[in-house]
């Protein structure tokens, strides 16, 4: 029986339900010291004298470390990925990318509020925080710049004084005759749309702990990271140590969504302190630190124009975007280039002109947040299509349908180079069918029946494509134990996605064993020699295929040995439920575990030269990304007097290839959608003009609650990916891509007779009331 | 006068077991449970009373343990996620419902939800849909989108009703 495509209950749940999970702050390290940071209260300032005497005099305080001290030992941090630009990308878009390294602790200058300045190590977190209050740092405030557009104006304060301006990245692209298309167009719409800044904010914040092995001095690091292997490599480089002597483990991780992917100053500083002090050291981030100092997402402004014929066929798109990188350009092209490659999404458009400028500012760095540049692209294009439909007086779903790439056009070459350097080709999918299915499920009338003069109902759409399963590689090792247990070791770690279950299903399928007999081990740099991690909707594609290949290789090995043991030919054997049998000889059976046992070196009967165990390793290197897609439709009610927007129903038609575990897949999608709803309605990171954070706690940065959850309706249209043996596509991020655009469209639809245009979110009550008021005043001369 | 900041002994019962530990007056109940008593199932997500991950039952009432000082709980009876399963180790109906409905992903918020829902269903076994949503609106989950949590809550309620019938 196939184990793929079945909603196997999660093996992860039991421990978590009993309160037996082991998250970072649950780890008990003998005698561990704890850390608190003094963080910059200024967006931009020179650091003057630092006086730590009073702090050091406090009983229980072990060390106070500042940037002048770390400067000698720790080079400023840069990530290779920030500098990688494939040759084909260079040819196609001529990117200019500038990176300035980020000190773990700055010695001279702070460049954003929340930046760590002084690290205090004490016997407890309470004492460390007391001591932070006693450290006196002289700051000399400097002019700050917060807004990306402002940062790009001449004369703006410089975030990095070695640069002549604040531009960190620029690139542009043109395909087809854009000017001619605009000149010939029957209709042109042009608008600005902003994707406001948001925060991933998993419920577990970040944390790092480190200790030194008393015997061999090797370093043990625990981090709530998405990428243990990357962190291991990073620490080896920055601490100048042999990677073999650093073990990084991610314990249970309480959600991530991109924010636990980067290597942060704290990831380096905690191990540094442990090595320097020769003691275990732990830091658990608190929510205020998380909101102020962990990477944020979005923050793009698009000026987008569409040229169309009178039927609403899009002839050309022109888009000029500006993105805010925050104080450091951490990851280079990753997010802005994603925006570019996802702008046209499912639409067949002849001509495209695109340009992107990324500015550094005195705000916390931005980095991938679930969707990583895609929600921004989709917000711009989908909002513009809504405007086009409005101008034509056409149904927004019809206008979309007229422009979709058809299934007969697959594989579809977009004429764009993807960020990995390969040509961007949509491998599979049926976008018109996705849209049809979604539209069938909207049930607008049911909600219209509840409408009134004050309660307006609206429907909005968003369609997106998503490149998933990006390389470079993932490793998996599969071993069958003499007990019959199958162990799967992988470089991928989990932050709640249920990989221990889905990867077990993949292995079980390839081997012919029960899912319950498979145990998945990940999140440990010692589990496999090299690995990558979980990000960018890649794990099922990359780790999944690695597991499948390794499991198939072990199966072949087992059959070869078993053939000898059963006096049969390998091709006559089959495996079911962990038992090998010979076709046509019902009595000739052998458990897989027995084959593993037969191979143990202590068995005198084992064949000479046979391997000592039943195990295989596979490194899966995917080719180009495989393309998932989705259609989101939001039905909202807007209450005119209060401006309250309620999302009533949210329809999702989704194509993520072959589905391994439907319940888990649906859970990923719905969870992503809810994050998108939060961003569309409430969540916004706000800095004032001086760079002070105005949304530094959960009262001001409002996550959605169960009370805001709409009814969800999901439909799958699964076109297996032709690009990988399992036929899977990634799905971790898709849910978050569409909601901001779909909800904005729905609110605009609900308020259409008032002439409201939504240029940005979040659509909280006061913004909606303002929109209504300004539309009214524009209407009355 | 004695030092007002000095640690004092706190005695309470947790999940039916008498426990004692020392706590400075400023020590949060959440930290006392997690770091003094080693009961790390109660999680801390915000430390300012919004996320609900730290919810425990204090003398039967759900409270946010990050907003209570340990010394305030002296003499109280607490119930935490570690005490939800039956004596025989069997998952409680609420726990079981979360498993079956896939009401959790990372599981970090889960203990708080389990406690909030347990408290509600013990007081109002036939809680209405509105009451369910209301009781769970004080807990934040960033992974699930709540749909399956609400499904789990309904299932737990209905199962409890069947059990009584
Ligand atoms: S940790 Fe107590 S409410 Fe968030
Ligand atoms: S399951 Fe991750 S926060 Fe709820």
Tab-separated table of C-alpha atoms in Angstrom, chain A residues 264-476:
chain	number	residue	atom	x	y	z
A	264	UNK	CA	22.905	36.673	13.492
A	265	UNK	CA	25.426	38.486	15.674
A	266	UNK	CA	24.095	36.519	18.643
A	267	UNK	CA	24.763	33.216	16.837
A	268	UNK	CA	28.407	34.173	16.793
A	269	UNK	CA	28.639	35.958	20.138
A	270	UNK	CA	27.239	33.209	22.358
A	271	UNK	CA	29.736	30.547	21.143
A	272	UNK	CA	32.447	33.188	21.318
A	273	UNK	CA	31.620	33.872	24.961
A	274	UNK	CA	31.464	30.155	25.775
A	275	UNK	CA	34.928	29.631	24.305
A	276	UNK	CA	36.331	32.670	26.019
A	277	UNK	CA	34.877	31.890	29.422
A	278	UNK	CA	35.192	28.127	29.184
A	279	UNK	CA	31.611	27.746	30.387
A	280	UNK	CA	28.240	27.029	28.901
A	281	UNK	CA	26.455	30.211	27.889
A	282	UNK	CA	22.840	30.673	26.876
A	283	UNK	CA	20.778	33.484	25.428
A	284	UNK	CA	17.051	33.289	24.912
A	285	UNK	CA	15.714	36.236	23.015
A	286	UNK	CA	12.712	38.004	24.501
A	287	UNK	CA	9.834	39.324	22.412
A	288	UNK	CA	10.981	42.936	22.610
A	289	UNK	CA	14.383	41.918	21.261
A	290	UNK	CA	12.773	39.784	18.608
A	291	UNK	CA	10.585	42.579	17.263
A	292	UNK	CA	13.426	45.092	17.386
A	293	UNK	CA	16.418	43.065	16.293
A	294	UNK	CA	15.411	39.980	14.320
A	295	UNK	CA	15.122	40.419	10.581
A	296	UNK	CA	11.901	41.850	9.192
A	297	UNK	CA	10.255	41.432	5.829
A	298	UNK	CA	8.531	43.143	2.867
A	299	UNK	CA	8.939	46.946	2.691
A	300	UNK	CA	8.786	47.557	-1.046
A	301	UNK	CA	7.190	50.297	-3.089
A	302	UNK	CA	6.201	49.605	-6.700
A	303	UNK	CA	5.274	52.116	-9.356
A	304	UNK	CA	3.634	49.841	-11.819
A	305	UNK	CA	1.956	50.469	-15.159
A	306	UNK	CA	-0.032	48.118	-17.354
A	307	UNK	CA	-0.738	48.633	-21.034
A	308	UNK	CA	-3.737	46.657	-22.323
A	309	UNK	CA	-5.931	46.393	-25.355
A	310	UNK	CA	-9.635	47.167	-25.138
A	311	UNK	CA	-10.419	43.549	-24.250
A	312	UNK	CA	-8.136	43.666	-21.263
A	313	UNK	CA	-5.310	41.678	-22.847
A	314	UNK	CA	-2.138	42.857	-21.178
A	315	UNK	CA	0.390	44.044	-23.759
A	316	UNK	CA	3.125	45.234	-21.455
A	317	UNK	CA	4.021	45.797	-17.826
A	318	UNK	CA	6.411	48.409	-16.571
A	319	UNK	CA	7.444	48.334	-12.917
A	320	UNK	CA	9.904	50.389	-10.964
A	321	UNK	CA	10.434	49.138	-7.434
A	322	UNK	CA	12.282	50.345	-4.374
A	323	UNK	CA	13.081	48.066	-1.473
A	324	UNK	CA	14.320	48.761	2.032
A	325	UNK	CA	17.250	46.529	3.042
A	326	UNK	CA	17.605	47.967	6.517
A	327	UNK	CA	21.020	48.762	7.907
A	328	UNK	CA	22.877	45.923	6.166
A	329	UNK	CA	22.461	44.298	2.809
A	330	UNK	CA	22.545	40.818	4.322
A	331	UNK	CA	21.466	38.572	1.485
A	332	UNK	CA	21.996	40.534	-1.704
A	333	UNK	CA	19.700	39.673	-4.569
A	334	UNK	CA	17.699	36.969	-2.785
A	335	UNK	CA	14.557	38.965	-2.030
A	336	UNK	CA	14.563	41.728	-4.680
A	337	UNK	CA	15.362	39.300	-7.470
A	338	UNK	CA	12.574	36.981	-6.294
A	339	UNK	CA	10.240	39.925	-6.653
A	340	UNK	CA	11.369	40.382	-10.227
A	341	UNK	CA	11.040	36.735	-11.267
A	342	UNK	CA	7.577	36.437	-9.734
A	343	UNK	CA	6.107	39.718	-10.959
A	344	UNK	CA	4.362	38.388	-14.053
A	345	UNK	CA	3.367	35.202	-12.269
A	346	UNK	CA	0.861	33.163	-14.287
A	347	UNK	CA	0.305	35.795	-16.960
A	348	UNK	CA	1.326	35.650	-20.588
A	349	UNK	CA	2.647	39.151	-21.197
A	350	UNK	CA	4.596	40.171	-24.266
A	351	UNK	CA	6.724	42.989	-22.967
A	352	UNK	CA	8.212	43.724	-19.575
A	353	UNK	CA	10.289	46.589	-18.277
A	354	UNK	CA	11.482	46.216	-14.716
A	355	UNK	CA	13.851	48.058	-12.461
A	356	UNK	CA	14.677	47.609	-8.808
A	357	UNK	CA	16.646	49.739	-6.411
A	358	UNK	CA	17.438	48.607	-2.888
A	359	UNK	CA	18.450	51.127	-0.245
A	360	UNK	CA	20.162	50.718	3.089
A	361	UNK	CA	18.465	52.631	5.909
A	362	UNK	CA	18.746	52.991	9.668
A	363	UNK	CA	16.312	50.184	10.402
A	364	UNK	CA	16.800	46.544	11.299
A	365	UNK	CA	17.908	44.490	8.262
A	366	UNK	CA	15.210	42.885	6.170
A	367	UNK	CA	15.502	39.298	4.961
A	368	UNK	CA	13.251	36.601	3.540
A	369	UNK	CA	9.935	36.375	5.327
A	370	UNK	CA	7.562	33.634	4.159
A	371	UNK	CA	7.250	34.365	0.449
A	372	UNK	CA	10.496	36.346	0.300
A	373	UNK	CA	9.765	38.999	-2.303
A	374	UNK	CA	6.841	37.163	-3.916
A	375	UNK	CA	3.973	38.669	-1.905
A	376	UNK	CA	5.395	42.080	-2.806
A	377	UNK	CA	5.419	41.256	-6.521
A	378	UNK	CA	1.933	39.782	-6.355
A	379	UNK	CA	0.574	42.776	-4.452
A	380	UNK	CA	1.854	45.092	-7.202
A	381	UNK	CA	0.667	43.144	-10.258
A	382	UNK	CA	-2.623	41.899	-8.853
A	383	UNK	CA	-3.608	45.338	-7.562
A	384	UNK	CA	-2.752	46.783	-10.959
A	385	UNK	CA	-4.897	44.167	-12.701
A	386	UNK	CA	-7.776	45.064	-10.395
A	387	UNK	CA	-7.382	48.690	-11.453
A	388	UNK	CA	-7.348	47.612	-15.073
A	389	UNK	CA	-10.548	45.635	-14.610
A	390	UNK	CA	-12.188	48.578	-12.882
A	391	UNK	CA	-11.184	50.893	-15.716
A	392	UNK	CA	-12.592	48.484	-18.285
A	393	UNK	CA	-15.714	47.889	-16.242
A	394	UNK	CA	-14.918	44.188	-16.464
A	395	UNK	CA	-15.024	41.379	-13.940
A	396	UNK	CA	-11.567	41.110	-12.339
A	397	UNK	CA	-11.673	37.299	-12.612
A	398	UNK	CA	-12.422	37.545	-16.338
A	399	UNK	CA	-9.580	39.961	-16.961
A	400	UNK	CA	-7.258	37.557	-15.192
A	401	UNK	CA	-8.586	34.586	-17.162
A	402	UNK	CA	-7.917	36.409	-20.422
A	403	UNK	CA	-4.253	36.757	-19.591
A	404	UNK	CA	-3.363	33.388	-18.088
A	405	UNK	CA	-0.769	31.082	-19.565
A	406	UNK	CA	-2.635	28.008	-20.795
A	407	UNK	CA	-1.744	24.398	-19.950
A	408	UNK	CA	-0.988	23.833	-23.648
A	409	UNK	CA	1.824	26.370	-23.320
A	410	UNK	CA	3.667	24.238	-20.744
A	411	UNK	CA	6.580	24.083	-20.349
A	412	UNK	CA	6.485	27.849	-20.618
A	413	UNK	CA	9.625	29.905	-21.033
A	414	UNK	CA	9.298	33.291	-19.415
A	415	UNK	CA	12.349	34.748	-21.100
A	416	UNK	CA	13.710	35.615	-17.666
A	417	UNK	CA	16.766	34.178	-15.957
A	418	UNK	CA	15.987	32.739	-12.525
A	419	UNK	CA	18.176	33.621	-9.549
A	420	UNK	CA	19.991	30.299	-9.716
A	421	UNK	CA	21.202	31.299	-13.182
A	422	UNK	CA	19.006	28.959	-15.204
A	423	UNK	CA	16.294	29.982	-17.643
A	424	UNK	CA	13.000	30.457	-15.895
A	425	UNK	CA	10.680	27.790	-17.253
A	426	UNK	CA	7.304	26.893	-15.751
A	427	UNK	CA	7.459	23.110	-15.800
A	428	UNK	CA	3.794	22.258	-15.283
A	429	UNK	CA	0.445	23.535	-14.121
A	430	UNK	CA	-3.008	24.511	-15.299
A	431	UNK	CA	-3.659	28.062	-14.205
A	432	UNK	CA	-7.028	28.563	-15.953
A	433	UNK	CA	-8.360	25.423	-14.302
A	434	UNK	CA	-7.097	26.612	-10.906
A	435	UNK	CA	-8.958	29.880	-11.389
A	436	UNK	CA	-12.124	28.124	-12.547
A	437	UNK	CA	-12.114	25.836	-9.541
A	438	UNK	CA	-11.537	28.691	-7.124
A	439	UNK	CA	-14.301	30.828	-8.661
A	440	UNK	CA	-16.785	27.968	-8.318
A	441	UNK	CA	-16.292	27.989	-4.565
A	442	UNK	CA	-16.664	31.675	-3.765
A	443	UNK	CA	-20.372	31.674	-2.756
A	444	UNK	CA	-20.667	35.424	-3.059
A	445	UNK	CA	-24.479	35.377	-2.920
A	446	UNK	CA	-24.520	33.733	0.481
A	447	UNK	CA	-22.667	36.726	1.876
A	448	UNK	CA	-24.428	39.342	-0.230
A	449	UNK	CA	-27.568	38.281	1.596
A	450	UNK	CA	-26.056	39.744	4.769
A	451	UNK	CA	-25.102	43.055	3.160
A	452	UNK	CA	-26.650	46.375	4.106
A	453	UNK	CA	-26.031	50.064	3.605
A	454	UNK	CA	-23.355	49.945	6.279
A	455	UNK	CA	-22.088	46.412	5.726
A	456	UNK	CA	-20.485	46.020	2.321
A	457	UNK	CA	-19.400	42.743	0.807
A	458	UNK	CA	-16.470	42.443	-1.590
A	459	UNK	CA	-14.534	39.738	-3.383
A	460	UNK	CA	-10.864	39.918	-4.345
A	461	UNK	CA	-8.457	37.681	-6.228
A	462	UNK	CA	-4.778	36.911	-6.307
A	463	UNK	CA	-3.004	34.419	-8.507
A	464	UNK	CA	0.614	33.558	-8.069
A	465	UNK	CA	3.331	31.227	-9.204
A	466	UNK	CA	6.148	30.145	-6.938
A	467	UNK	CA	9.556	28.743	-7.835
A	468	UNK	CA	10.217	26.035	-5.244
A	469	UNK	CA	12.821	23.459	-4.365
A	470	UNK	CA	15.897	25.565	-4.884
A	471	UNK	CA	19.291	23.879	-4.561
A	472	UNK	CA	22.108	23.603	-4.104
A	473	UNK	CA	21.664	20.192	-2.478
A	474	UNK	CA	20.505	18.173	0.468
A	475	UNK	CA	21.931	15.020	1.953
A	476	UNK	CA	20.095	12.005	3.298
